[in-house]
XYZ file of C-alpha atoms in Angstrom:
303
model
C -116.346 11.362 -129.530
C -113.439 11.946 -127.152
C -115.776 11.970 -124.167
C -117.252 8.659 -125.298
C -113.791 7.150 -125.525
C -112.919 8.387 -122.052
C -116.113 6.952 -120.603
C -115.464 3.641 -122.351
C -111.966 3.495 -120.909
C -112.957 4.767 -117.480
C -113.617 1.249 -116.317
C -109.921 0.558 -116.582
C -109.010 2.978 -113.784
C -107.397 1.105 -110.899
C -109.719 -0.369 -108.313
C -109.496 -3.577 -106.304
C -111.627 -6.394 -107.638
C -111.639 -10.158 -107.774
C -109.130 -11.705 -110.129
C -109.830 -14.754 -112.271
C -108.477 -18.003 -110.903
C -105.717 -18.665 -113.368
C -101.958 -18.924 -113.496
C -100.535 -15.789 -115.084
C -96.974 -16.968 -115.452
C -96.098 -13.885 -113.365
C -93.098 -12.037 -114.780
C -92.773 -14.309 -117.806
C -96.325 -13.440 -118.855
C -95.676 -9.708 -118.464
C -92.540 -9.851 -120.584
C -94.136 -11.973 -123.287
C -97.141 -9.660 -123.440
C -94.932 -6.590 -123.626
C -92.909 -8.150 -126.411
C -96.119 -8.880 -128.313
C -97.193 -5.276 -127.984
C -93.808 -4.131 -129.215
C -94.386 -6.184 -132.359
C -97.595 -4.232 -132.869
C -95.881 -0.910 -132.235
C -92.173 -1.327 -133.088
C -91.465 2.395 -132.985
C -92.033 2.435 -129.237
C -88.991 0.161 -128.841
C -90.140 -1.229 -125.501
C -88.266 -4.437 -126.289
C -85.080 -2.622 -125.337
C -86.399 -2.503 -121.776
C -86.730 -6.262 -121.383
C -84.233 -8.132 -119.195
C -82.067 -10.798 -120.865
C -83.323 -13.698 -118.724
C -86.655 -14.929 -117.433
C -85.377 -16.708 -114.342
C -86.830 -15.569 -111.011
C -84.855 -12.844 -109.265
C -83.753 -13.830 -105.759
C -85.643 -11.695 -103.226
C -82.414 -10.510 -101.597
C -83.286 -8.588 -98.441
C -87.032 -9.080 -98.984
C -88.194 -12.035 -96.959
C -91.624 -10.837 -95.834
C -94.061 -8.485 -97.577
C -97.408 -7.071 -96.476
C -99.822 -6.371 -99.344
C -102.748 -4.040 -98.677
C -105.693 -4.884 -100.911
C -104.058 -8.200 -101.732
C -107.358 -9.855 -102.646
C -108.134 -7.280 -105.336
C -107.553 -6.897 -109.062
C -103.958 -5.662 -108.818
C -103.226 -7.049 -105.370
C -103.725 -10.710 -106.254
C -101.191 -10.423 -109.068
C -98.749 -8.765 -106.687
C -99.185 -11.591 -104.176
C -98.744 -14.247 -106.849
C -95.564 -12.716 -108.220
C -94.062 -12.269 -104.745
C -94.831 -15.901 -103.907
C -93.091 -16.889 -107.127
C -89.953 -15.166 -105.868
C -90.061 -17.018 -102.578
C -91.250 -14.083 -100.468
C -93.470 -14.698 -97.437
C -96.654 -12.749 -98.227
C -99.342 -11.391 -95.922
C -102.440 -10.008 -97.650
C -104.672 -7.582 -95.744
C -108.167 -6.835 -97.037
C -111.729 -6.844 -95.767
C -112.560 -9.945 -97.767
C -109.571 -12.056 -96.762
C -108.844 -14.801 -99.238
C -110.679 -14.199 -102.538
C -113.068 -16.922 -103.675
C -111.235 -17.088 -107.006
C -107.951 -18.067 -105.334
C -108.078 -21.805 -105.921
C -106.515 -24.174 -103.422
C -103.478 -26.200 -104.332
C -101.553 -23.342 -105.909
C -99.697 -20.144 -105.087
C -102.594 -18.813 -102.980
C -101.992 -21.499 -100.358
C -98.658 -19.842 -99.608
C -100.240 -16.459 -98.795
C -101.417 -15.533 -95.305
C -104.841 -14.068 -96.071
C -105.918 -11.694 -93.292
C -109.485 -10.366 -93.238
C -109.143 -6.959 -91.595
C -109.850 -3.289 -92.119
C -106.712 -1.959 -93.769
C -107.225 1.387 -92.018
C -107.046 -0.238 -88.564
C -103.712 1.109 -87.309
C -103.474 -1.352 -84.415
C -104.066 -4.414 -86.603
C -101.632 -3.121 -89.203
C -98.976 -2.516 -86.569
C -99.019 -6.177 -85.619
C -98.979 -7.378 -89.217
C -96.167 -5.036 -90.262
C -93.871 -6.346 -87.552
C -90.997 -8.194 -89.202
C -91.962 -7.122 -92.730
C -89.313 -5.860 -95.106
C -91.655 -4.134 -97.553
C -95.254 -2.986 -97.782
C -97.201 -2.726 -101.031
C -100.586 -1.047 -101.188
C -103.111 -1.660 -103.940
C -105.908 -0.547 -101.611
C -108.482 1.887 -102.913
C -111.874 2.158 -104.551
C -113.838 4.186 -107.060
C -117.569 4.818 -107.470
C -118.206 4.820 -103.729
C -120.932 6.558 -101.742
C -119.988 10.085 -102.646
C -116.913 12.283 -102.727
C -116.273 12.180 -98.979
C -116.452 8.375 -98.909
C -114.264 8.087 -102.001
C -111.614 10.271 -100.388
C -111.708 8.261 -97.169
C -111.652 4.891 -98.931
C -108.549 5.827 -100.888
C -106.721 7.746 -98.166
C -107.428 6.065 -94.823
C -105.924 2.605 -95.448
C -102.822 4.047 -97.040
C -102.275 6.723 -94.399
C -102.583 4.068 -91.693
C -100.367 1.610 -93.562
C -97.593 4.138 -94.157
C -97.523 5.091 -90.474
C -97.654 1.476 -89.290
C -94.950 0.390 -91.730
C -92.610 3.189 -90.674
C -93.153 2.436 -86.990
C -92.398 -1.250 -87.604
C -89.151 -0.492 -89.399
C -90.320 -1.568 -92.863
C -87.646 -0.586 -95.363
C -89.679 0.221 -98.479
C -93.236 1.134 -99.416
C -94.905 0.781 -102.821
C -98.213 2.509 -103.582
C -100.464 1.987 -106.603
C -101.992 5.408 -107.227
C -103.305 7.140 -110.364
C -101.713 9.150 -113.170
C -101.784 12.930 -113.075
C -103.230 12.794 -116.610
C -106.511 11.274 -115.426
C -107.958 13.786 -112.944
C -108.395 16.851 -115.191
C -110.583 14.879 -117.600
C -112.417 12.355 -115.443
C -112.960 14.226 -112.162
C -116.281 15.650 -113.446
C -117.425 12.075 -114.105
C -116.182 10.237 -111.000
C -115.924 13.131 -108.552
C -112.892 14.695 -106.948
C -112.923 12.549 -103.812
C -111.145 9.661 -105.504
C -108.283 11.872 -106.627
C -108.000 13.779 -103.347
C -107.823 10.446 -101.544
C -105.035 9.280 -103.831
C -103.172 12.551 -103.241
C -103.562 12.117 -99.469
C -102.201 8.581 -99.779
C -99.173 9.696 -101.798
C -98.392 12.463 -99.317
C -98.654 10.055 -96.377
C -96.298 7.559 -98.010
C -93.726 10.179 -98.941
C -93.838 11.670 -95.441
C -92.652 8.343 -94.044
C -90.749 6.903 -97.015
C -88.818 9.396 -99.153
C -88.379 8.660 -102.875
C -85.248 6.568 -102.336
C -87.301 4.206 -100.129
C -90.604 4.181 -101.976
C -92.253 3.808 -105.352
C -95.456 5.476 -106.520
C -97.018 3.660 -109.479
C -99.396 5.929 -111.390
C -101.303 4.245 -114.228
C -103.882 5.904 -116.413
C -106.081 2.896 -117.219
C -105.503 -0.744 -116.277
C -106.813 -3.743 -118.200
C -106.711 -7.459 -117.513
C -108.630 -10.558 -116.587
C -110.640 -12.867 -118.766
C -113.838 -10.951 -119.339
C -115.461 -7.575 -119.879
C -117.822 -6.316 -117.224
C -119.552 -3.124 -116.154
C -119.720 -3.884 -112.442
C -116.896 -3.748 -111.630
C -115.908 -1.964 -114.839
C -113.172 -3.899 -116.600
C -111.807 -4.691 -120.042
C -110.315 -8.128 -120.646
C -106.654 -8.857 -121.315
C -107.304 -9.796 -124.943
C -109.269 -6.651 -125.757
C -107.015 -4.429 -123.662
C -103.898 -5.754 -125.371
C -105.352 -4.842 -128.758
C -106.107 -1.322 -127.537
C -102.658 -1.118 -125.964
C -100.977 -2.104 -129.212
C -103.074 0.255 -131.320
C -102.530 3.257 -129.051
C -98.810 2.495 -128.759
C -98.429 2.724 -132.546
C -96.646 5.808 -133.951
C -99.745 7.511 -135.430
C -101.598 7.332 -132.125
C -98.534 8.505 -130.227
C -98.128 11.468 -132.546
C -101.785 12.436 -132.278
C -101.796 12.111 -128.490
C -98.790 14.411 -128.231
C -100.747 17.310 -129.717
C -104.315 16.450 -128.719
C -106.092 18.403 -125.982
C -107.748 17.154 -122.795
C -110.105 14.248 -123.192
C -108.817 13.326 -126.648
C -105.260 13.028 -125.369
C -106.324 10.887 -122.415
C -108.356 8.604 -124.682
C -105.301 8.125 -126.900
C -102.890 7.199 -124.107
C -102.237 3.432 -124.106
C -103.607 1.492 -121.120
C -101.331 -0.789 -119.131
C -101.705 -4.459 -118.292
C -102.557 -5.351 -114.701
C -99.678 -7.843 -114.832
C -97.247 -5.052 -115.729
C -98.544 -2.909 -112.865
C -98.076 -5.831 -110.473
C -94.576 -6.544 -111.801
C -93.646 -2.872 -111.357
C -94.869 -3.077 -107.766
C -92.772 -6.187 -107.109
C -89.743 -4.539 -108.704
C -90.302 -1.553 -106.433
C -90.511 -3.852 -103.430
C -87.066 -5.162 -104.377
C -85.756 -1.595 -104.544
C -85.128 -1.633 -108.299
C -87.233 1.309 -109.541
C -87.742 4.064 -106.972
C -89.480 7.413 -106.808
C -92.456 7.625 -109.169
C -93.478 5.969 -112.441
C -96.343 7.700 -114.212
C -98.022 6.294 -117.300
C -97.720 3.294 -119.615
C -94.077 3.463 -120.691
C -92.672 4.246 -117.244
C -94.637 1.393 -115.680
C -93.578 -1.100 -118.354
C -89.970 -0.016 -117.849
C -90.300 -0.512 -114.095
C -91.815 -3.961 -114.638
C -88.941 -4.870 -116.928
C -86.464 -3.995 -114.160
C -87.137 -7.453 -112.770
């Protein structure tokens, strides 16, 4: 049964994908959703992490941000939230502007660049003048372990080097929780996780913990629909799972459960919370590493 649960939740592992064309309300939506989940699981007391006001935080020293994988599932939310704070945003991805980014809204204020995010020369030009870099670049279920490792490492290794050379002050990387690999590596292959480890090492080599943030979710949910390709669970369904697994009985069981059962009982995290944590990291609020649901929600609430 535990294996079935893990397989069912596997589709929530971070990977770039198209985002529905809708207004998320950025940070307001994250806070309201978190508060709703707290009502479902009051013992978690996540409401204590929420900031007292919903007004946009001035970007301070962040005027320009480069987002790797900005047209993907997490990346589009990052771009939208940065735009909402008045930051000049450059998105770098193979697809350029996503087809779901409707004209007449926040997406018109993003510079969508269609480029290979592992192209060091192209990245060097784009990083020039940027204050922060955020990477949501990566993929799962590629063409084998070697390709999975390359797809998750190469763009981030190149971006970290280019950002450091350009004098970028901070780097935020969306990676994967340490809890996921031991259980799911036999299903998805080790290349994905080795690539993520390579990416983390490359970032930390250029940006020590006081100048970087590693965001490490277990499973991410969001969007408007459920699909198998790409694998995804909708916001409505994911929020129900989140609330149920954040409740005290599930927390208690997860704390003593082994392997796959424990992973299946860990609450997933909203894509909007992951994006908000990334934006908070770009502003230098949380730093170092945030691993798992509660740490990511806390980082998102730092806004």
